[in-house]
PDB file of C-alpha atoms in Angstrom:
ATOM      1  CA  UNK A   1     -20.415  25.456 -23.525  1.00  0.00           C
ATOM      2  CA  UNK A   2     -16.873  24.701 -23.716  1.00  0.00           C
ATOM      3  CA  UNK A   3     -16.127  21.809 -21.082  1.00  0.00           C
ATOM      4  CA  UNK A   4     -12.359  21.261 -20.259  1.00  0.00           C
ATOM      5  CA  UNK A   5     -10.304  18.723 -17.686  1.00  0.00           C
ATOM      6  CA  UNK A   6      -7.260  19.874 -16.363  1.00  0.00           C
ATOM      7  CA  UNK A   7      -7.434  22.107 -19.581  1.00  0.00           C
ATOM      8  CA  UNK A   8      -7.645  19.484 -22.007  1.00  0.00           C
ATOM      9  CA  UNK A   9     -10.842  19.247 -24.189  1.00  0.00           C
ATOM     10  CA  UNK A  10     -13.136  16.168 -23.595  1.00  0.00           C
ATOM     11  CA  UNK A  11     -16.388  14.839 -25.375  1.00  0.00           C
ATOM     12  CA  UNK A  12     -19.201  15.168 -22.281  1.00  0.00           C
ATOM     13  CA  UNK A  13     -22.929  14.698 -23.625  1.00  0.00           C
ATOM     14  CA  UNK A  14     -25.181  17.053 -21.631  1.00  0.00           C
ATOM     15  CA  UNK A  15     -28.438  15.166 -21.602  1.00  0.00           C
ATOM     16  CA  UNK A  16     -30.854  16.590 -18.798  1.00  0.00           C
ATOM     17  CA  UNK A  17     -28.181  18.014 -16.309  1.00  0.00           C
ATOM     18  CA  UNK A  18     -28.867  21.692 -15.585  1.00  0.00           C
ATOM     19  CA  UNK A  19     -26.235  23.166 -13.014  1.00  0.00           C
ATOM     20  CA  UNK A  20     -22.574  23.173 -12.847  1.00  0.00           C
ATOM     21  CA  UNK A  21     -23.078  20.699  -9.393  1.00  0.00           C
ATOM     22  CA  UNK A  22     -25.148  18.297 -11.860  1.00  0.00           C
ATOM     23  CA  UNK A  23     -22.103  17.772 -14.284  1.00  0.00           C
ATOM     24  CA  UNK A  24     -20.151  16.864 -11.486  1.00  0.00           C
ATOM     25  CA  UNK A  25     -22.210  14.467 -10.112  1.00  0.00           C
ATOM     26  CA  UNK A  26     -22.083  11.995 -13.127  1.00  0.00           C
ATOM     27  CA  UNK A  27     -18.310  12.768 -13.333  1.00  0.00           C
ATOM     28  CA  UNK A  28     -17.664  11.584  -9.985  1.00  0.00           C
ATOM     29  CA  UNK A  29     -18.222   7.923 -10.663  1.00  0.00           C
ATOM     30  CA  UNK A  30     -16.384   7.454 -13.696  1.00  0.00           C
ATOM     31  CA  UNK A  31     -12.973   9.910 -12.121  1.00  0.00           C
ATOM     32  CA  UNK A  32     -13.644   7.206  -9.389  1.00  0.00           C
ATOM     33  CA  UNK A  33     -13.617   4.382 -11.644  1.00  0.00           C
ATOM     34  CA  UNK A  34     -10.376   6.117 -13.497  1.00  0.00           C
ATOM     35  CA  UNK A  35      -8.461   6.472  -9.674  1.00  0.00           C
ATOM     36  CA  UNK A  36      -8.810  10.537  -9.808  1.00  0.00           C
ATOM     37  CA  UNK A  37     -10.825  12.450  -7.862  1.00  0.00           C
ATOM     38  CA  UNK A  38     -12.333  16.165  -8.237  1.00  0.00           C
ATOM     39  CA  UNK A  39      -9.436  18.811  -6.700  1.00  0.00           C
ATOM     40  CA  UNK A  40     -10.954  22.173  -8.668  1.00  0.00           C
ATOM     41  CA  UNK A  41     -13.443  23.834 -10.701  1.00  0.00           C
ATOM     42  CA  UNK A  42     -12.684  27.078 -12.965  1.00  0.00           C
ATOM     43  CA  UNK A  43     -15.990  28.847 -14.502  1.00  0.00           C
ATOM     44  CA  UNK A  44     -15.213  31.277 -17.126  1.00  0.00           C
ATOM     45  CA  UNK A  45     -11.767  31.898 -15.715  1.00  0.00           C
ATOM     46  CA  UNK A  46     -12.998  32.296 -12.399  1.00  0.00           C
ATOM     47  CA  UNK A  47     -11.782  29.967  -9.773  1.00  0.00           C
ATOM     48  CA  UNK A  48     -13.971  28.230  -7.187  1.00  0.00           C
ATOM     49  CA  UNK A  49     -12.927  28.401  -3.719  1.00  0.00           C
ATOM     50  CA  UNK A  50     -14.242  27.146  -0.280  1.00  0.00           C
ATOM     51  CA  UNK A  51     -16.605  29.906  -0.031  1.00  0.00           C
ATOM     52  CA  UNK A  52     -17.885  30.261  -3.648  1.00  0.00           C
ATOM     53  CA  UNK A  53     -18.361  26.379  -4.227  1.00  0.00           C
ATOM     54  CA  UNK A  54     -21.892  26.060  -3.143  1.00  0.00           C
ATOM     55  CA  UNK A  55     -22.513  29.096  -5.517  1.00  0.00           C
ATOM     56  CA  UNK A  56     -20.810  27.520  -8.411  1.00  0.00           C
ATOM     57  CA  UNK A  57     -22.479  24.353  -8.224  1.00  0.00           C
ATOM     58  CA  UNK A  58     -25.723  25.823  -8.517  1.00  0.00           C
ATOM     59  CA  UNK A  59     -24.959  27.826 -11.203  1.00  0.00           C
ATOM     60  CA  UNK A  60     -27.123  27.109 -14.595  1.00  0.00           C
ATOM     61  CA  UNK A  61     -25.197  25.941 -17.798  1.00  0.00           C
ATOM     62  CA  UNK A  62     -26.932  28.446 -19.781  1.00  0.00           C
ATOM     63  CA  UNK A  63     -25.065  31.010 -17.880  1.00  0.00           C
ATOM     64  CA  UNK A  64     -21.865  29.299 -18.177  1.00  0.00           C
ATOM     65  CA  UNK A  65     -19.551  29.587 -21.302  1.00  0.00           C
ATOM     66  CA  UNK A  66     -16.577  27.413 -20.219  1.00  0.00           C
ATOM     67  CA  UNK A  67     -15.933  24.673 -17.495  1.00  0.00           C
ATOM     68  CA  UNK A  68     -12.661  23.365 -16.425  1.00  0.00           C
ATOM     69  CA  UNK A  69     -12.792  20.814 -14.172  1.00  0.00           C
ATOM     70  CA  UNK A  70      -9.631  20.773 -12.230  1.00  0.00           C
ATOM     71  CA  UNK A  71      -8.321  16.559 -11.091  1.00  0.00           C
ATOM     72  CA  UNK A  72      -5.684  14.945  -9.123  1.00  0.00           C
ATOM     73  CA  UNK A  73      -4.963  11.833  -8.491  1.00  0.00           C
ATOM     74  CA  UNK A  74      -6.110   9.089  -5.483  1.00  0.00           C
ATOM     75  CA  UNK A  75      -2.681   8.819  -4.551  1.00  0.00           C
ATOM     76  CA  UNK A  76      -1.898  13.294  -5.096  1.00  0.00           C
ATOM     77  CA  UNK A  77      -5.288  13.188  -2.770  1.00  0.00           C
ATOM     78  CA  UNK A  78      -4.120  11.122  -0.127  1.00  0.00           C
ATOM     79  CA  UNK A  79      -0.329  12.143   0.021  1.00  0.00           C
ATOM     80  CA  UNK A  80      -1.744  15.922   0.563  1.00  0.00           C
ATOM     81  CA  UNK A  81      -4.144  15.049   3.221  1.00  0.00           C
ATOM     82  CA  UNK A  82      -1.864  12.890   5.221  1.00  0.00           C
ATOM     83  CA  UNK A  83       0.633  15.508   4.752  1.00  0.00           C
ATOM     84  CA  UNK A  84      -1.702  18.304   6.021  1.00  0.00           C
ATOM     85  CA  UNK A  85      -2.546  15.863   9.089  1.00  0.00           C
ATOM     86  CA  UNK A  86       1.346  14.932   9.512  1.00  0.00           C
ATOM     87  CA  UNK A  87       1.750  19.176   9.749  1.00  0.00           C
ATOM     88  CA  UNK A  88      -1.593  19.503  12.356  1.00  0.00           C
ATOM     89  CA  UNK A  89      -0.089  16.755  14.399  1.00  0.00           C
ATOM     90  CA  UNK A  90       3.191  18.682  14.934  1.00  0.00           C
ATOM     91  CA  UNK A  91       1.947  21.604  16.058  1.00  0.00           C
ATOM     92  CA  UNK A  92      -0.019  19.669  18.591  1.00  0.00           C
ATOM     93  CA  UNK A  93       3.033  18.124  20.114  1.00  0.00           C
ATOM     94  CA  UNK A  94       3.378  21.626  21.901  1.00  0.00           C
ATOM     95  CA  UNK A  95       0.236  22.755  21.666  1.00  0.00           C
ATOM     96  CA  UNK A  96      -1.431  23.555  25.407  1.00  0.00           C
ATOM     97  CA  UNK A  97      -4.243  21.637  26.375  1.00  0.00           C
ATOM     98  CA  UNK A  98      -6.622  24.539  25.675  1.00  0.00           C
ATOM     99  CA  UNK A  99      -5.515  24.866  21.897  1.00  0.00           C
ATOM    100  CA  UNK A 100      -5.536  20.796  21.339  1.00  0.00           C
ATOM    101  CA  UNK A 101      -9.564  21.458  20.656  1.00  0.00           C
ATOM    102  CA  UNK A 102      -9.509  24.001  18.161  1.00  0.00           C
ATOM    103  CA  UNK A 103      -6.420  21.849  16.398  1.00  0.00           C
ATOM    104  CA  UNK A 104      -8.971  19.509  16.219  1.00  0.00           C
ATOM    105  CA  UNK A 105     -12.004  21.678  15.009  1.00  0.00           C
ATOM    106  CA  UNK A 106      -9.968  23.369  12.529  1.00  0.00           C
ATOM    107  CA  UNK A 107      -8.429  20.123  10.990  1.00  0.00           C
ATOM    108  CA  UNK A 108     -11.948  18.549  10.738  1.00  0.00           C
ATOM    109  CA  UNK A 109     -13.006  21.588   8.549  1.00  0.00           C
ATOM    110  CA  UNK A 110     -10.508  20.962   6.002  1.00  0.00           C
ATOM    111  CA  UNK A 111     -11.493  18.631   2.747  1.00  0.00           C
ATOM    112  CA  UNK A 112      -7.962  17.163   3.540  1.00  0.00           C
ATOM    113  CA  UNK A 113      -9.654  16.153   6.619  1.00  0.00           C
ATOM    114  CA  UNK A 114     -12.688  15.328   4.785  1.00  0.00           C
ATOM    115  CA  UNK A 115     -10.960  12.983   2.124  1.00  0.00           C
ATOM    116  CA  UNK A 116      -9.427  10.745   5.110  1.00  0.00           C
ATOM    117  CA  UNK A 117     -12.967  10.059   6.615  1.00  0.00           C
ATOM    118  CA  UNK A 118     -14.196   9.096   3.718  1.00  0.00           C
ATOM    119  CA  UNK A 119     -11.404   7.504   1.811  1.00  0.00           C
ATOM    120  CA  UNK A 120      -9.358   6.226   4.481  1.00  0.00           C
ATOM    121  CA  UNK A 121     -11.670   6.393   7.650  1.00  0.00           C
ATOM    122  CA  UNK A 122      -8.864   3.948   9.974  1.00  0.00           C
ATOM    123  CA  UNK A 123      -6.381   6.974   9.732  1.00  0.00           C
ATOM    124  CA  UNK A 124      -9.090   9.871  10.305  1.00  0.00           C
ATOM    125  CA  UNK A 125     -10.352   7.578  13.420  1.00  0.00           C
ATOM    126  CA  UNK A 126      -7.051   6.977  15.071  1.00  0.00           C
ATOM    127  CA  UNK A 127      -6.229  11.199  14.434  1.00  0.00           C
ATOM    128  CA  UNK A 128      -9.515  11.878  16.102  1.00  0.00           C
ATOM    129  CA  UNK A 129      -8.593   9.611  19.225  1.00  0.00           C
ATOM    130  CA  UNK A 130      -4.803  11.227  19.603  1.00  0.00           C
ATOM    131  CA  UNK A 131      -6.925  14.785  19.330  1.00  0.00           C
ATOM    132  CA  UNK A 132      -8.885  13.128  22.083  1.00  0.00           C
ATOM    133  CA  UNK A 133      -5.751  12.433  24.065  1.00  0.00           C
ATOM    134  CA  UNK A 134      -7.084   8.925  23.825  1.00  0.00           C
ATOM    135  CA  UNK A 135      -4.971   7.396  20.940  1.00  0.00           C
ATOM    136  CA  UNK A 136      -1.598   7.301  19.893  1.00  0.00           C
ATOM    137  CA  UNK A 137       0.514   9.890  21.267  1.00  0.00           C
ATOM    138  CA  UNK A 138       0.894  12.152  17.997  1.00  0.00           C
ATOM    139  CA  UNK A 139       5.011  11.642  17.488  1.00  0.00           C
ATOM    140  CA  UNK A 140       3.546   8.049  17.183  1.00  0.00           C
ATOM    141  CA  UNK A 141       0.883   9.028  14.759  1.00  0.00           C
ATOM    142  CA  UNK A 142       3.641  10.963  12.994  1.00  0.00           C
ATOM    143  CA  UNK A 143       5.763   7.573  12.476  1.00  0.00           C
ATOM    144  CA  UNK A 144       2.456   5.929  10.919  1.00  0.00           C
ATOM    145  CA  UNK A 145       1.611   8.641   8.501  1.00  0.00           C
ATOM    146  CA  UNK A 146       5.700   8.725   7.416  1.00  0.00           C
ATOM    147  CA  UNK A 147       5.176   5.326   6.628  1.00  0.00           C
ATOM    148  CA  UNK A 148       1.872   5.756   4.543  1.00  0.00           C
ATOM    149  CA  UNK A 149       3.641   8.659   2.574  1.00  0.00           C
ATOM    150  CA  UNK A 150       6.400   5.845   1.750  1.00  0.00           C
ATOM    151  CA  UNK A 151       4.091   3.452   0.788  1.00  0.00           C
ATOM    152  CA  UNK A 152       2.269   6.140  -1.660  1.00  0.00           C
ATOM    153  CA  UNK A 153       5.572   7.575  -3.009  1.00  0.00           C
ATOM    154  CA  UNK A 154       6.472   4.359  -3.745  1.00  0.00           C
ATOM    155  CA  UNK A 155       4.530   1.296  -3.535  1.00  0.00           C
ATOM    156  CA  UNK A 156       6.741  -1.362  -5.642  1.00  0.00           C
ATOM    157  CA  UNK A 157       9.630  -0.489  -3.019  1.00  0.00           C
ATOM    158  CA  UNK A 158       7.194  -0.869   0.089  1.00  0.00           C
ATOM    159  CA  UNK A 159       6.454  -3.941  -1.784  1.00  0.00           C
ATOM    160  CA  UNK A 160       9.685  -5.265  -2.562  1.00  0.00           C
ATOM    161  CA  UNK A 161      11.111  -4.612   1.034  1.00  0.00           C
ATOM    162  CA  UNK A 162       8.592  -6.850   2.499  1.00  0.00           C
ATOM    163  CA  UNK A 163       9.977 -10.261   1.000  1.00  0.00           C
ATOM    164  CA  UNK A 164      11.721 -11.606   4.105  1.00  0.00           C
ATOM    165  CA  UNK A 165       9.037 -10.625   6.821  1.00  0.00           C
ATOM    166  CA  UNK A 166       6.354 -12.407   4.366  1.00  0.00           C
ATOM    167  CA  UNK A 167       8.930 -15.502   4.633  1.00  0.00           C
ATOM    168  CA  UNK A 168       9.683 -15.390   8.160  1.00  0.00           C
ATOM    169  CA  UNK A 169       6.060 -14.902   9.498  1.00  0.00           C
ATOM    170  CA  UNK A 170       4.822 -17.986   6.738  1.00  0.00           C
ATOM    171  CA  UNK A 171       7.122 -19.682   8.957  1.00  0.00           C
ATOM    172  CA  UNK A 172       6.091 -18.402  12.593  1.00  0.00           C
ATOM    173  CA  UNK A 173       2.057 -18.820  11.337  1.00  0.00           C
ATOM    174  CA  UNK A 174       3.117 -22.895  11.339  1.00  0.00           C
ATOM    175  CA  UNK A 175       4.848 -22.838  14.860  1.00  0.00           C
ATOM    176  CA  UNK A 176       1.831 -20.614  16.076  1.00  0.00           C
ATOM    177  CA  UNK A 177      -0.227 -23.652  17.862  1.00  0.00           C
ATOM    178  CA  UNK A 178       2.916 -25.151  19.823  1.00  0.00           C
ATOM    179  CA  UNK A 179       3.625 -21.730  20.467  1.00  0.00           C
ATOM    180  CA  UNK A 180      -0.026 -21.699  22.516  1.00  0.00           C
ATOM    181  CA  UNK A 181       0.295 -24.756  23.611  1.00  0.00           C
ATOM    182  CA  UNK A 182       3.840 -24.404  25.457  1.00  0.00           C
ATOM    183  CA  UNK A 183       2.904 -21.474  27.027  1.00  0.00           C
ATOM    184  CA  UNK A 184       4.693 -18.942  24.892  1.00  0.00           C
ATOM    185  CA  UNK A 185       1.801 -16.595  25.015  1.00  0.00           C
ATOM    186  CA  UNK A 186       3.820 -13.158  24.263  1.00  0.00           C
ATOM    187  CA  UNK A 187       5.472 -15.219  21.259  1.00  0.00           C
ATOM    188  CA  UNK A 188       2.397 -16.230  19.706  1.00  0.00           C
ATOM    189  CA  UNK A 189       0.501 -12.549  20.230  1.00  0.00           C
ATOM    190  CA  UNK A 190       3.323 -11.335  18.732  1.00  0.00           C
ATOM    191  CA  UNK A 191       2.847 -13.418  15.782  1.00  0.00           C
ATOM    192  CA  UNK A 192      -1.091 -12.657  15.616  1.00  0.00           C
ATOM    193  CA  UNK A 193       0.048  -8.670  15.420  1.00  0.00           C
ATOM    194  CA  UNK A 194       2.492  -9.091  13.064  1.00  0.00           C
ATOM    195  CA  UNK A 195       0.292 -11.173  10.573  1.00  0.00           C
ATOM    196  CA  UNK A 196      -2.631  -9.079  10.829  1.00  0.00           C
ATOM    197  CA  UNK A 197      -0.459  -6.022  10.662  1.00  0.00           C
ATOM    198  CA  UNK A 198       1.046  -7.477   7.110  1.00  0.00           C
ATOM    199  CA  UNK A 199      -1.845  -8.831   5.789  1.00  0.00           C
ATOM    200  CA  UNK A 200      -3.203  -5.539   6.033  1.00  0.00           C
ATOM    201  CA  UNK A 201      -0.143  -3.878   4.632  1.00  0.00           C
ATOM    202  CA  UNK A 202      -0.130  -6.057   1.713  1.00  0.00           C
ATOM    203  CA  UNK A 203      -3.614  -5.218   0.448  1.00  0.00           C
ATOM    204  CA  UNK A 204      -2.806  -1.349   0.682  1.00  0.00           C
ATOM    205  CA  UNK A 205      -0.031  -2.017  -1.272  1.00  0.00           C
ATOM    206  CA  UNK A 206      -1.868  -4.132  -3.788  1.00  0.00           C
ATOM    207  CA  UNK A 207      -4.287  -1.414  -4.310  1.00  0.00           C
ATOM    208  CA  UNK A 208      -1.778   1.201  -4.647  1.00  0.00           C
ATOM    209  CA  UNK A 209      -0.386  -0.816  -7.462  1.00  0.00           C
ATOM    210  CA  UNK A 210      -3.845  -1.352  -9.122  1.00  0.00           C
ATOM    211  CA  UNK A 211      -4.838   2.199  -8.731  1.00  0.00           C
ATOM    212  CA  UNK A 212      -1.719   3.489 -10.900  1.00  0.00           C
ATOM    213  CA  UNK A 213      -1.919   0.551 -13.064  1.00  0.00           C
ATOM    214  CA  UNK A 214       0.897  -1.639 -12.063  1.00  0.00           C
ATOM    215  CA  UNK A 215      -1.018  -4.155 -10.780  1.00  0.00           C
ATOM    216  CA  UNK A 216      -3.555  -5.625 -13.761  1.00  0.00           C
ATOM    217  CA  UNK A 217      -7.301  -5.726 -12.896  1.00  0.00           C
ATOM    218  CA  UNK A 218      -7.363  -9.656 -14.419  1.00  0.00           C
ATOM    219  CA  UNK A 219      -5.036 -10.864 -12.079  1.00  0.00           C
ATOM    220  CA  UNK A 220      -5.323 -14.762 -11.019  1.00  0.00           C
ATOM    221  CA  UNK A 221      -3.585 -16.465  -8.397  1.00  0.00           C
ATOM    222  CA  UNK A 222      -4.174 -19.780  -9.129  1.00  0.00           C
ATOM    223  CA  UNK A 223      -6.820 -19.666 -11.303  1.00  0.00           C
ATOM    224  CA  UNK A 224      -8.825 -17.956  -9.090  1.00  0.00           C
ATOM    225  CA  UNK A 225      -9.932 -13.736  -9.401  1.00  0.00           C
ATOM    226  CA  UNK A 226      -7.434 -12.132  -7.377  1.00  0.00           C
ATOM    227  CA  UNK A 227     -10.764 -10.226  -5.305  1.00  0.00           C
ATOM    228  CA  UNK A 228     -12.269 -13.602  -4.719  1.00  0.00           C
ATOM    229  CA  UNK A 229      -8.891 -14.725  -3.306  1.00  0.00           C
ATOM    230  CA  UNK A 230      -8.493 -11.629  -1.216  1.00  0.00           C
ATOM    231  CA  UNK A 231     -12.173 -12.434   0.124  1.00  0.00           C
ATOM    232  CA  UNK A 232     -11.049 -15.612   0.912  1.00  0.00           C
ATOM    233  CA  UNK A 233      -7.912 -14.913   2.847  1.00  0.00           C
ATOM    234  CA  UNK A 234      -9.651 -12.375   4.761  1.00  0.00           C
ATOM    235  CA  UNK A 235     -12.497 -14.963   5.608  1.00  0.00           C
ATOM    236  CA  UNK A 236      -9.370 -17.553   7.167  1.00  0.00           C
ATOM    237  CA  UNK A 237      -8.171 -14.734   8.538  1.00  0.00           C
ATOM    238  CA  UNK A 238     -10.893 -13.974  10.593  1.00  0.00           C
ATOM    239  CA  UNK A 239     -11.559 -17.388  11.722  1.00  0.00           C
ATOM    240  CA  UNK A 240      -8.163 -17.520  12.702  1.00  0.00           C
ATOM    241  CA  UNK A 241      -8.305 -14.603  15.330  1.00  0.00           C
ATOM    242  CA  UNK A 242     -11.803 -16.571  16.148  1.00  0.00           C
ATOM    243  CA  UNK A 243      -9.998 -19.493  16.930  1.00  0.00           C
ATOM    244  CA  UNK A 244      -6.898 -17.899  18.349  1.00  0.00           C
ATOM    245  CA  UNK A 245      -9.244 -15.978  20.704  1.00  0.00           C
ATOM    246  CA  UNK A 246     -10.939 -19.550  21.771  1.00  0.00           C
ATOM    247  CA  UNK A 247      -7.696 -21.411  22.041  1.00  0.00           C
ATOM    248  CA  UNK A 248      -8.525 -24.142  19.874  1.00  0.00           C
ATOM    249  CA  UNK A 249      -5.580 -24.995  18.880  1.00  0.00           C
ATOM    250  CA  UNK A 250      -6.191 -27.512  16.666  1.00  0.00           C
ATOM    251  CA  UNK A 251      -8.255 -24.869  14.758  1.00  0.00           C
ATOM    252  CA  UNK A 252      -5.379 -22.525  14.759  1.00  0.00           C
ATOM    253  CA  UNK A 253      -2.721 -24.913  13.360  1.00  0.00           C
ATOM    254  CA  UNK A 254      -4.815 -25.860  10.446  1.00  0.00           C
ATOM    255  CA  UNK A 255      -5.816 -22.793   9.441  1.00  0.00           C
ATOM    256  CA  UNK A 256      -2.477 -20.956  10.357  1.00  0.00           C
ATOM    257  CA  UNK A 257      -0.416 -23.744   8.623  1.00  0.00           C
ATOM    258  CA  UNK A 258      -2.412 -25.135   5.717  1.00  0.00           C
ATOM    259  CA  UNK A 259      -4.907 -22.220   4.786  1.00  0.00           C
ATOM    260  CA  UNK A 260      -3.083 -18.301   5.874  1.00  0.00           C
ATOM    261  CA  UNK A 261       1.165 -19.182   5.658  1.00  0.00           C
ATOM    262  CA  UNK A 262       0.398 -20.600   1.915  1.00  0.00           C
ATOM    263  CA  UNK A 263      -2.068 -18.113   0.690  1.00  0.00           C
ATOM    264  CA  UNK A 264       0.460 -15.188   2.395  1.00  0.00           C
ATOM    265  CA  UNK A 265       3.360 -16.269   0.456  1.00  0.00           C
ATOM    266  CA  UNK A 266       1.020 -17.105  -3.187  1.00  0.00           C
ATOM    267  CA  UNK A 267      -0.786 -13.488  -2.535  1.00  0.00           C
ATOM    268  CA  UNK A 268       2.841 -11.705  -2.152  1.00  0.00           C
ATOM    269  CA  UNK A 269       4.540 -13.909  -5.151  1.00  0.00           C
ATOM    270  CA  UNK A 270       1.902 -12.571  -7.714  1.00  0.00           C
ATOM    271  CA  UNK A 271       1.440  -8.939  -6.531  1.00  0.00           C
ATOM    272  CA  UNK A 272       5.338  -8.747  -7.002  1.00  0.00           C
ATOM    273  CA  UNK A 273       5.766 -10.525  -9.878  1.00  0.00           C
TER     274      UNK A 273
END
């Protein structure tokens, strides 16, 4: 048997695999492990679709001549779905009430729908509450997936353009506990939303970068692995909110002074080095 990827010829040792759907299964992890996932699968010229797969993964390898195994990238994956989402959540703006369910149904069918659940479940949750009529109103939801396609058409730039907000909130993290303790409440919530919003930012970002490989896997900040930092900084940042939640301000101006508005600004100078 002939076994191709995207058409190109690759060495794959059948050992005691016996369908198509067996072949794929080992592949998965190491596409996974390479940032591509599976988008296609051709069977002696004959082209899988929705309603065939389940047939073609079944099929024996004796029967089979030549595979291609058809991949796209994490980032192709995710810029489709959120596309296909962005183009669902349109049509809902004027959609009557009795047509936002079947939006909904139709959209969950979809693997573009499929791929967010699984591969980036906080977007697929908040699309399910503005279906819901419980979320974000979807022109809303529309803003936040434009900015997710920027950040995957171009993570470096995302990057780059974040250098004076990581600056300024370093600096609004150290005024955070007279900011509680003078009463300027809205002030320091805003600050809390901000961070977290960042922080959170930042890591996408970061992975993006790793994913297409301008971001190396050995990277220190340091001295330290960069994923024992990140663990780390998410740990402060946790006990932060914790403390932030509790009002003990002490708490919150050591941690938000001495532990998060240093590691922010070390976490952002390496990642855009």
């Amino acid at each position: 048997m002939n076994i191709t990827i995207n058409g190109k010829p690759v060495d794959i040792t059948i050992e005691d695999e016996k369908t198509i759907g067996e072949v794929l299964s080992g592949l998965e992890n190491w596409l996974r492990g390479s940032g591509h996932r599976l988008s296609g699968l051709e069977v002696d010229g004959e082209t899988a679709d929705s309603r065939s797969l389940e047939a073609f993964l079944k099929r024996p390898l004796s029967a089979v001549e030549a595979l291609d195994i058809k991949t796209s990238s994490w980032v192709e994956h995710a810029s489709q779905a959120i596309a296909s989402l962005y183009g669902v959540l349109q049509e809902l703006e004027n959609a009557a009430f009795g047509e936002r369910e079947n939006l909904r149904r139709d959209w969950e069918a979809w693997p573009e729908a499929q791929f967010l659940r699984s591969e980036v479940p906080e977007l697929y949750l908040m699309a399910e509450k503005t279906f819901a009529g419980e979320g974000l109103a979807p022109r809303d939801l529309e803003g936040l997936l434009e900015e997710r396609l920027r950040e995957l058409e171009n993570p470096r730039g995302a990057l780059e353009a974040l250098g004076s907000l990581v600056e300024t909130l370093a600096g609004r993290l150290g005024d955070l506990p007279l900011d509680i303790q003078t009463g300027k409440d809205s002030r320091a919530a805003e600050t809390m939303t901000l961070f977290s919003t960042l922080a959170e930012k930042l890591l996408r970002l970061f992975n993006l970068l790793r994913i297409e490989g301008l971001s190396p896997e050995n990277l220190s900040i340091e001295g330290a692995p960069v994923r024992e930092f990140i663990g780390e900084f998410d740990a402060a940042l946790k006990d932060l909110i914790r403390a932030y939640e509790e009002r003990d301000t002490v708490l919150v101006g050591d941690l938000a002074e001495y532990e998060l508005a240093p590691r922010l600004l070390r976490f952002y100078a390496a990642i855009i080095a």
